PDB file of N, CA and C in Angstrom:
ATOM      1  N   MET A   1      22.650  16.722 -30.905  1.00 60.00           N
ATOM      2  CA  MET A   1      21.421  16.735 -30.198  1.00 60.00           C
ATOM      3  C   MET A   1      20.632  15.457 -30.458  1.00 60.00           C
ATOM      4  N   PHE A   2      19.996  14.799 -29.368  1.00 64.00           N
ATOM      5  CA  PHE A   2      19.263  13.576 -29.557  1.00 64.00           C
ATOM      6  C   PHE A   2      17.907  13.861 -30.202  1.00 64.00           C
ATOM      7  N   ASP A   3      17.622  12.919 -31.208  1.00 72.00           N
ATOM      8  CA  ASP A   3      16.335  13.048 -31.887  1.00 72.00           C
ATOM      9  C   ASP A   3      15.275  12.247 -31.175  1.00 72.00           C
ATOM     10  N   LEU A   4      14.317  12.902 -30.632  1.00 68.00           N
ATOM     11  CA  LEU A   4      13.271  12.262 -29.785  1.00 68.00           C
ATOM     12  C   LEU A   4      12.457  11.449 -30.623  1.00 68.00           C
ATOM     13  N   SER A   5      12.294  11.583 -31.791  1.00 75.00           N
ATOM     14  CA  SER A   5      11.547  10.655 -32.716  1.00 75.00           C
ATOM     15  C   SER A   5      12.048   9.227 -32.741  1.00 75.00           C
ATOM     16  N   GLU A   6      13.290   9.139 -32.331  1.00 75.00           N
ATOM     17  CA  GLU A   6      13.911   7.763 -32.253  1.00 75.00           C
ATOM     18  C   GLU A   6      13.300   6.908 -31.149  1.00 75.00           C
ATOM     19  N   LEU A   7      12.626   7.552 -30.206  1.00 71.00           N
ATOM     20  CA  LEU A   7      11.891   6.839 -29.163  1.00 71.00           C
ATOM     21  C   LEU A   7      10.534   6.443 -29.375  1.00 71.00           C
ATOM     22  N   GLU A   8      10.053   6.728 -30.564  1.00 75.00           N
ATOM     23  CA  GLU A   8       8.641   6.423 -30.950  1.00 75.00           C
ATOM     24  C   GLU A   8       8.390   4.892 -30.819  1.00 75.00           C
ATOM     25  N   HIS A   9       9.420   4.091 -31.259  1.00 76.00           N
ATOM     26  CA  HIS A   9       9.236   2.622 -31.184  1.00 76.00           C
ATOM     27  C   HIS A   9       8.955   2.125 -29.756  1.00 76.00           C
ATOM     28  N   LEU A  10       9.240   2.956 -28.801  1.00 71.00           N
ATOM     29  CA  LEU A  10       9.007   2.497 -27.504  1.00 71.00           C
ATOM     30  C   LEU A  10       7.542   2.751 -26.903  1.00 71.00           C
ATOM     31  N   LEU A  11       6.862   3.551 -27.723  1.00 72.00           N
ATOM     32  CA  LEU A  11       5.437   3.826 -27.246  1.00 72.00           C
ATOM     33  C   LEU A  11       4.590   2.750 -27.751  1.00 72.00           C
ATOM     34  N   PRO A  12       3.558   2.343 -26.880  1.00 72.00           N
ATOM     35  CA  PRO A  12       2.702   1.271 -27.212  1.00 72.00           C
ATOM     36  C   PRO A  12       1.772   1.609 -28.374  1.00 72.00           C
ATOM     37  N   ASP A  13       1.439   0.798 -29.250  1.00 80.00           N
ATOM     38  CA  ASP A  13       0.465   1.033 -30.342  1.00 80.00           C
ATOM     39  C   ASP A  13      -0.939   0.731 -29.831  1.00 80.00           C
ATOM     40  N   GLU A  14      -1.117  -0.083 -28.891  1.00 85.00           N
ATOM     41  CA  GLU A  14      -2.394  -0.595 -28.472  1.00 85.00           C
ATOM     42  C   GLU A  14      -2.506  -0.311 -27.002  1.00 85.00           C
ATOM     43  N   PRO A  15      -3.632  -0.139 -26.405  1.00 82.00           N
ATOM     44  CA  PRO A  15      -3.878   0.019 -25.062  1.00 82.00           C
ATOM     45  C   PRO A  15      -3.472  -1.274 -24.304  1.00 82.00           C
ATOM     46  N   SER A  16      -3.008  -1.215 -23.028  1.00 86.00           N
ATOM     47  CA  SER A  16      -2.567  -2.317 -22.324  1.00 86.00           C
ATOM     48  C   SER A  16      -3.741  -3.256 -21.904  1.00 86.00           C
ATOM     49  N   PRO A  17      -3.496  -4.506 -21.743  1.00 90.00           N
ATOM     50  CA  PRO A  17      -4.715  -5.399 -21.277  1.00 90.00           C
ATOM     51  C   PRO A  17      -5.270  -4.807 -19.974  1.00 90.00           C
ATOM     52  N   GLU A  18      -4.526  -4.249 -19.111  1.00 92.00           N
ATOM     53  CA  GLU A  18      -5.103  -3.663 -17.878  1.00 92.00           C
ATOM     54  C   GLU A  18      -6.067  -2.581 -18.196  1.00 92.00           C
ATOM     55  N   TYR A  19      -5.596  -1.770 -19.104  1.00 88.00           N
ATOM     56  CA  TYR A  19      -6.525  -0.590 -19.487  1.00 88.00           C
ATOM     57  C   TYR A  19      -7.918  -1.170 -20.108  1.00 88.00           C
ATOM     58  N   ASN A  20      -7.788  -2.127 -20.981  1.00 91.00           N
ATOM     59  CA  ASN A  20      -8.940  -2.666 -21.677  1.00 91.00           C
ATOM     60  C   ASN A  20      -9.843  -3.325 -20.606  1.00 91.00           C
ATOM     61  N   GLU A  21      -9.287  -4.013 -19.710  1.00 94.00           N
ATOM     62  CA  GLU A  21     -10.047  -4.671 -18.648  1.00 94.00           C
ATOM     63  C   GLU A  21     -10.826  -3.597 -17.834  1.00 94.00           C
ATOM     64  N   GLN A  22     -10.198  -2.540 -17.465  1.00 91.00           N
ATOM     65  CA  GLN A  22     -10.805  -1.462 -16.687  1.00 91.00           C
ATOM     66  C   GLN A  22     -11.920  -0.816 -17.431  1.00 91.00           C
ATOM     67  N   LEU A  23     -11.605  -0.657 -18.770  1.00 89.00           N
ATOM     68  CA  LEU A  23     -12.551   0.036 -19.586  1.00 89.00           C
ATOM     69  C   LEU A  23     -13.854  -0.952 -19.731  1.00 89.00           C
ATOM     70  N   SER A  24     -13.690  -2.159 -19.763  1.00 93.00           N
ATOM     71  CA  SER A  24     -14.746  -3.192 -19.868  1.00 93.00           C
ATOM     72  C   SER A  24     -15.526  -3.102 -18.579  1.00 93.00           C
ATOM     73  N   LYS A  25     -14.939  -2.958 -17.427  1.00 93.00           N
ATOM     74  CA  LYS A  25     -15.667  -2.863 -16.221  1.00 93.00           C
ATOM     75  C   LYS A  25     -16.554  -1.650 -16.157  1.00 93.00           C
ATOM     76  N   ILE A  26     -16.008  -0.444 -16.648  1.00 89.00           N
ATOM     77  CA  ILE A  26     -16.753   0.816 -16.593  1.00 89.00           C
ATOM     78  C   ILE A  26     -17.926   0.638 -17.575  1.00 89.00           C
ATOM     79  N   ASN A  27     -17.701   0.014 -18.781  1.00 89.00           N
ATOM     80  CA  ASN A  27     -18.773  -0.132 -19.709  1.00 89.00           C
ATOM     81  C   ASN A  27     -19.945  -0.974 -19.138  1.00 89.00           C
ATOM     82  N   ASP A  28     -19.501  -1.973 -18.389  1.00 92.00           N
ATOM     83  CA  ASP A  28     -20.626  -2.864 -17.850  1.00 92.00           C
ATOM     84  C   ASP A  28     -21.397  -1.953 -16.932  1.00 92.00           C
ATOM     85  N   TYR A  29     -20.803  -1.126 -16.010  1.00 89.00           N
ATOM     86  CA  TYR A  29     -21.628  -0.402 -15.182  1.00 89.00           C
ATOM     87  C   TYR A  29     -22.420   0.616 -15.850  1.00 89.00           C
ATOM     88  N   LEU A  30     -21.967   1.231 -16.940  1.00 85.00           N
ATOM     89  CA  LEU A  30     -22.718   2.184 -17.634  1.00 85.00           C
ATOM     90  C   LEU A  30     -23.961   1.537 -18.270  1.00 85.00           C
ATOM     91  N   VAL A  31     -23.754   0.271 -18.815  1.00 88.00           N
ATOM     92  CA  VAL A  31     -24.905  -0.400 -19.397  1.00 88.00           C
ATOM     93  C   VAL A  31     -26.016  -0.657 -18.255  1.00 88.00           C
ATOM     94  N   ARG A  32     -25.559  -1.039 -17.057  1.00 90.00           N
ATOM     95  CA  ARG A  32     -26.493  -1.335 -16.042  1.00 90.00           C
ATOM     96  C   ARG A  32     -27.165  -0.121 -15.404  1.00 90.00           C
ATOM     97  N   ILE A  33     -26.483   1.117 -15.521  1.00 88.00           N
ATOM     98  CA  ILE A  33     -27.182   2.222 -14.858  1.00 88.00           C
ATOM     99  C   ILE A  33     -27.929   3.054 -15.860  1.00 88.00           C
ATOM    100  N   LYS A  34     -27.696   2.816 -17.156  1.00 84.00           N
ATOM    101  CA  LYS A  34     -28.183   3.704 -18.237  1.00 84.00           C
ATOM    102  C   LYS A  34     -29.829   3.609 -18.101  1.00 84.00           C
ATOM    103  N   PRO A  35     -30.471   2.641 -17.939  1.00 87.00           N
ATOM    104  CA  PRO A  35     -31.970   2.650 -17.827  1.00 87.00           C
ATOM    105  C   PRO A  35     -32.505   3.383 -16.663  1.00 87.00           C
ATOM    106  N   GLU A  36     -31.659   3.557 -15.622  1.00 88.00           N
ATOM    107  CA  GLU A  36     -32.109   4.271 -14.359  1.00 88.00           C
ATOM    108  C   GLU A  36     -31.890   5.688 -14.383  1.00 88.00           C
ATOM    109  N   VAL A  37     -30.925   6.192 -15.140  1.00 88.00           N
ATOM    110  CA  VAL A  37     -30.440   7.569 -15.096  1.00 88.00           C
ATOM    111  C   VAL A  37     -30.706   8.286 -16.405  1.00 88.00           C
ATOM    112  N   PRO A  38     -31.310   9.517 -16.337  1.00 88.00           N
ATOM    113  CA  PRO A  38     -31.585  10.251 -17.617  1.00 88.00           C
ATOM    114  C   PRO A  38     -30.268  10.434 -18.449  1.00 88.00           C
ATOM    115  N   ALA A  39     -30.534  10.272 -19.752  1.00 79.00           N
ATOM    116  CA  ALA A  39     -29.355  10.271 -20.665  1.00 79.00           C
ATOM    117  C   ALA A  39     -28.627  11.625 -20.570  1.00 79.00           C
ATOM    118  N   GLY A  40     -29.289  12.700 -20.420  1.00 89.00           N
ATOM    119  CA  GLY A  40     -28.543  13.999 -20.321  1.00 89.00           C
ATOM    120  C   GLY A  40     -27.492  14.009 -19.202  1.00 89.00           C
ATOM    121  N   ILE A  41     -27.895  13.400 -17.992  1.00 90.00           N
ATOM    122  CA  ILE A  41     -26.927  13.413 -16.871  1.00 90.00           C
ATOM    123  C   ILE A  41     -25.715  12.577 -17.186  1.00 90.00           C
ATOM    124  N   LEU A  42     -25.919  11.377 -17.758  1.00 85.00           N
ATOM    125  CA  LEU A  42     -24.808  10.481 -18.120  1.00 85.00           C
ATOM    126  C   LEU A  42     -23.888  11.277 -19.055  1.00 85.00           C
ATOM    127  N   GLU A  43     -24.444  11.889 -20.091  1.00 87.00           N
ATOM    128  CA  GLU A  43     -23.606  12.633 -21.004  1.00 87.00           C
ATOM    129  C   GLU A  43     -22.818  13.654 -20.413  1.00 87.00           C
ATOM    130  N   ARG A  44     -23.479  14.474 -19.562  1.00 91.00           N
ATOM    131  CA  ARG A  44     -22.695  15.554 -18.912  1.00 91.00           C
ATOM    132  C   ARG A  44     -21.588  14.995 -17.951  1.00 91.00           C
ATOM    133  N   LEU A  45     -21.990  13.932 -17.229  1.00 87.00           N
ATOM    134  CA  LEU A  45     -20.999  13.250 -16.356  1.00 87.00           C
ATOM    135  C   LEU A  45     -19.790  12.752 -17.178  1.00 87.00           C
ATOM    136  N   SER A  46     -20.088  12.153 -18.217  1.00 86.00           N
ATOM    137  CA  SER A  46     -18.993  11.622 -19.115  1.00 86.00           C
ATOM    138  C   SER A  46     -18.159  12.739 -19.700  1.00 86.00           C
ATOM    139  N   THR A  47     -18.695  13.842 -20.067  1.00 91.00           N
ATOM    140  CA  THR A  47     -18.017  14.949 -20.455  1.00 91.00           C
ATOM    141  C   THR A  47     -17.037  15.525 -19.464  1.00 91.00           C
ATOM    142  N   GLU A  48     -17.644  15.528 -18.206  1.00 93.00           N
ATOM    143  CA  GLU A  48     -16.709  16.089 -17.086  1.00 93.00           C
ATOM    144  C   GLU A  48     -15.600  15.145 -16.829  1.00 93.00           C
ATOM    145  N   TYR A  49     -15.901  13.909 -16.897  1.00 89.00           N
ATOM    146  CA  TYR A  49     -14.774  12.857 -16.630  1.00 89.00           C
ATOM    147  C   TYR A  49     -13.698  13.120 -17.724  1.00 89.00           C
ATOM    148  N   ILE A  50     -14.128  13.186 -18.957  1.00 91.00           N
ATOM    149  CA  ILE A  50     -13.144  13.376 -20.015  1.00 91.00           C
ATOM    150  C   ILE A  50     -12.273  14.590 -19.858  1.00 91.00           C
ATOM    151  N   ARG A  51     -12.864  15.714 -19.419  1.00 93.00           N
ATOM    152  CA  ARG A  51     -12.131  16.931 -19.200  1.00 93.00           C
ATOM    153  C   ARG A  51     -11.080  16.662 -18.004  1.00 93.00           C
ATOM    154  N   LEU A  52     -11.594  15.922 -16.959  1.00 93.00           N
ATOM    155  CA  LEU A  52     -10.658  15.642 -15.811  1.00 93.00           C
ATOM    156  C   LEU A  52      -9.575  14.766 -16.333  1.00 93.00           C
ATOM    157  N   ASN A  53      -9.862  13.815 -17.075  1.00 91.00           N
ATOM    158  CA  ASN A  53      -8.806  12.857 -17.525  1.00 91.00           C
ATOM    159  C   ASN A  53      -7.804  13.644 -18.430  1.00 91.00           C
ATOM    160  N   GLU A  54      -8.291  14.644 -19.234  1.00 93.00           N
ATOM    161  CA  GLU A  54      -7.347  15.408 -20.082  1.00 93.00           C
ATOM    162  C   GLU A  54      -6.391  16.294 -19.167  1.00 93.00           C
ATOM    163  N   ILE A  55      -6.920  16.897 -18.097  1.00 94.00           N
ATOM    164  CA  ILE A  55      -6.167  17.603 -17.261  1.00 94.00           C
ATOM    165  C   ILE A  55      -5.127  16.725 -16.452  1.00 94.00           C
ATOM    166  N   ASP A  56      -5.666  15.607 -15.943  1.00 93.00           N
ATOM    167  CA  ASP A  56      -4.759  14.635 -15.315  1.00 93.00           C
ATOM    168  C   ASP A  56      -3.600  14.235 -16.176  1.00 93.00           C
ATOM    169  N   ALA A  57      -3.909  13.845 -17.430  1.00 92.00           N
ATOM    170  CA  ALA A  57      -2.846  13.372 -18.306  1.00 92.00           C
ATOM    171  C   ALA A  57      -1.915  14.471 -18.625  1.00 92.00           C
ATOM    172  N   ARG A  58      -2.288  15.765 -18.787  1.00 92.00           N
ATOM    173  CA  ARG A  58      -1.405  16.824 -19.087  1.00 92.00           C
ATOM    174  C   ARG A  58      -0.500  17.012 -17.861  1.00 92.00           C
ATOM    175  N   GLU A  59      -1.073  16.989 -16.598  1.00 94.00           N
ATOM    176  CA  GLU A  59      -0.239  17.169 -15.403  1.00 94.00           C
ATOM    177  C   GLU A  59       0.705  16.098 -15.232  1.00 94.00           C
ATOM    178  N   MET A  60       0.250  14.902 -15.564  1.00 91.00           N
ATOM    179  CA  MET A  60       1.277  13.801 -15.305  1.00 91.00           C
ATOM    180  C   MET A  60       2.423  13.849 -16.402  1.00 91.00           C
ATOM    181  N   PHE A  61       2.083  14.318 -17.589  1.00 92.00           N
ATOM    182  CA  PHE A  61       3.142  14.521 -18.596  1.00 92.00           C
ATOM    183  C   PHE A  61       4.127  15.558 -18.191  1.00 92.00           C
ATOM    184  N   LEU A  62       3.592  16.688 -17.747  1.00 91.00           N
ATOM    185  CA  LEU A  62       4.451  17.887 -17.268  1.00 91.00           C
ATOM    186  C   LEU A  62       5.234  17.368 -16.070  1.00 91.00           C
ATOM    187  N   SER A  63       4.713  16.603 -15.192  1.00 91.00           N
ATOM    188  CA  SER A  63       5.491  16.167 -14.043  1.00 91.00           C
ATOM    189  C   SER A  63       6.663  15.190 -14.465  1.00 91.00           C
ATOM    190  N   GLY A  64       6.333  14.250 -15.324  1.00 90.00           N
ATOM    191  CA  GLY A  64       7.331  13.445 -15.801  1.00 90.00           C
ATOM    192  C   GLY A  64       8.416  14.184 -16.640  1.00 90.00           C
ATOM    193  N   LEU A  65       8.006  15.151 -17.444  1.00 91.00           N
ATOM    194  CA  LEU A  65       8.981  15.967 -18.143  1.00 91.00           C
ATOM    195  C   LEU A  65       9.912  16.778 -17.221  1.00 91.00           C
ATOM    196  N   TYR A  66       9.274  17.291 -16.152  1.00 90.00           N
ATOM    197  CA  TYR A  66      10.016  18.074 -15.176  1.00 90.00           C
ATOM    198  C   TYR A  66      11.068  17.188 -14.470  1.00 90.00           C
ATOM    199  N   LEU A  67      10.606  15.974 -14.072  1.00 91.00           N
ATOM    200  CA  LEU A  67      11.407  15.026 -13.346  1.00 91.00           C
ATOM    201  C   LEU A  67      12.561  14.605 -14.282  1.00 91.00           C
ATOM    202  N   GLY A  68      12.303  14.378 -15.508  1.00 89.00           N
ATOM    203  CA  GLY A  68      13.308  13.886 -16.560  1.00 89.00           C
ATOM    204  C   GLY A  68      14.332  15.004 -16.714  1.00 89.00           C
ATOM    205  N   ALA A  69      13.835  16.252 -16.869  1.00 89.00           N
ATOM    206  CA  ALA A  69      14.786  17.304 -17.048  1.00 89.00           C
ATOM    207  C   ALA A  69      15.712  17.582 -15.816  1.00 89.00           C
ATOM    208  N   ASN A  70      15.153  17.376 -14.621  1.00 87.00           N
ATOM    209  CA  ASN A  70      15.942  17.545 -13.470  1.00 87.00           C
ATOM    210  C   ASN A  70      16.961  16.356 -13.271  1.00 87.00           C
ATOM    211  N   LEU A  71      16.588  15.218 -13.702  1.00 87.00           N
ATOM    212  CA  LEU A  71      17.495  14.046 -13.751  1.00 87.00           C
ATOM    213  C   LEU A  71      18.584  14.187 -14.641  1.00 87.00           C
ATOM    214  N   ILE A  72      18.305  14.801 -15.876  1.00 88.00           N
ATOM    215  CA  ILE A  72      19.350  15.019 -16.839  1.00 88.00           C
ATOM    216  C   ILE A  72      20.321  16.099 -16.368  1.00 88.00           C
ATOM    217  N   LEU A  73      19.745  17.111 -15.782  1.00 86.00           N
ATOM    218  CA  LEU A  73      20.619  18.167 -15.188  1.00 86.00           C
ATOM    219  C   LEU A  73      21.570  17.637 -14.071  1.00 86.00           C
ATOM    220  N   ALA A  74      21.011  16.794 -13.211  1.00 83.00           N
ATOM    221  CA  ALA A  74      21.703  16.207 -12.173  1.00 83.00           C
ATOM    222  C   ALA A  74      22.865  15.266 -12.618  1.00 83.00           C
ATOM    223  N   LEU A  75      22.461  14.517 -13.702  1.00 83.00           N
ATOM    224  CA  LEU A  75      23.550  13.624 -14.253  1.00 83.00           C
ATOM    225  C   LEU A  75      24.624  14.406 -14.997  1.00 83.00           C
ATOM    226  N   SER A  76      24.147  15.554 -15.414  1.00 87.00           N
ATOM    227  CA  SER A  76      25.225  16.265 -16.255  1.00 87.00           C
ATOM    228  C   SER A  76      26.215  17.021 -15.499  1.00 87.00           C
ATOM    229  N   GLN A  77      26.027  17.149 -14.115  1.00 82.00           N
ATOM    230  CA  GLN A  77      26.990  17.847 -13.187  1.00 82.00           C
ATOM    231  C   GLN A  77      28.096  16.978 -12.812  1.00 82.00           C
ATOM    232  N   PRO A  78      29.297  17.546 -12.662  1.00 81.00           N
ATOM    233  CA  PRO A  78      30.400  16.710 -12.213  1.00 81.00           C
ATOM    234  C   PRO A  78      30.117  16.125 -10.875  1.00 81.00           C
ATOM    235  N   PRO A  79      30.534  14.923 -10.552  1.00 76.00           N
ATOM    236  CA  PRO A  79      30.293  14.297  -9.280  1.00 76.00           C
ATOM    237  C   PRO A  79      30.879  15.192  -8.068  1.00 76.00           C
ATOM    238  N   ALA A  80      30.154  15.072  -6.945  1.00 73.00           N
ATOM    239  CA  ALA A  80      30.551  15.799  -5.799  1.00 73.00           C
ATOM    240  C   ALA A  80      31.893  15.176  -5.336  1.00 73.00           C
ATOM    241  N   ARG A  81      32.869  16.065  -4.902  1.00 77.00           N
ATOM    242  CA  ARG A  81      34.074  15.575  -4.381  1.00 77.00           C
ATOM    243  C   ARG A  81      33.897  15.095  -2.983  1.00 77.00           C
ATOM    244  N   ILE A  82      34.444  13.918  -2.698  1.00 76.00           N
ATOM    245  CA  ILE A  82      34.470  13.420  -1.335  1.00 76.00           C
ATOM    246  C   ILE A  82      35.796  13.782  -0.734  1.00 76.00           C
ATOM    247  N   PRO A  83      35.708  14.474   0.472  1.00 76.00           N
ATOM    248  CA  PRO A  83      36.984  14.821   1.085  1.00 76.00           C
ATOM    249  C   PRO A  83      37.802  13.512   1.567  1.00 76.00           C
ATOM    250  N   ARG A  84      39.097  13.639   1.396  1.00 77.00           N
ATOM    251  CA  ARG A  84      39.997  12.597   1.859  1.00 77.00           C
ATOM    252  C   ARG A  84      40.269  12.826   3.307  1.00 77.00           C
ATOM    253  N   ARG A  85      40.567  11.774   4.001  1.00 72.00           N
ATOM    254  CA  ARG A  85      40.878  11.860   5.370  1.00 72.00           C
ATOM    255  C   ARG A  85      42.413  11.655   5.596  1.00 72.00           C
TER     256      ARG A  85
END
């Protein structure tokens, strides 16, 4: 049986530059709107976005897991026979 922990070295240790750039853009907007919006609303909005991201990440993981399992099953089947003429 394959040990999945052998794949750990493939996982990134740091967020990608693209992620950091997008996070910086979001933070810039938050700094600009903070004086205009009550703090409680921003906090609740942030909490709801965090929950949405958690759900989204879980669904993407399960989708990838399902796709990978189906790929493994498909590859483990003997090839289809092609009829000879």
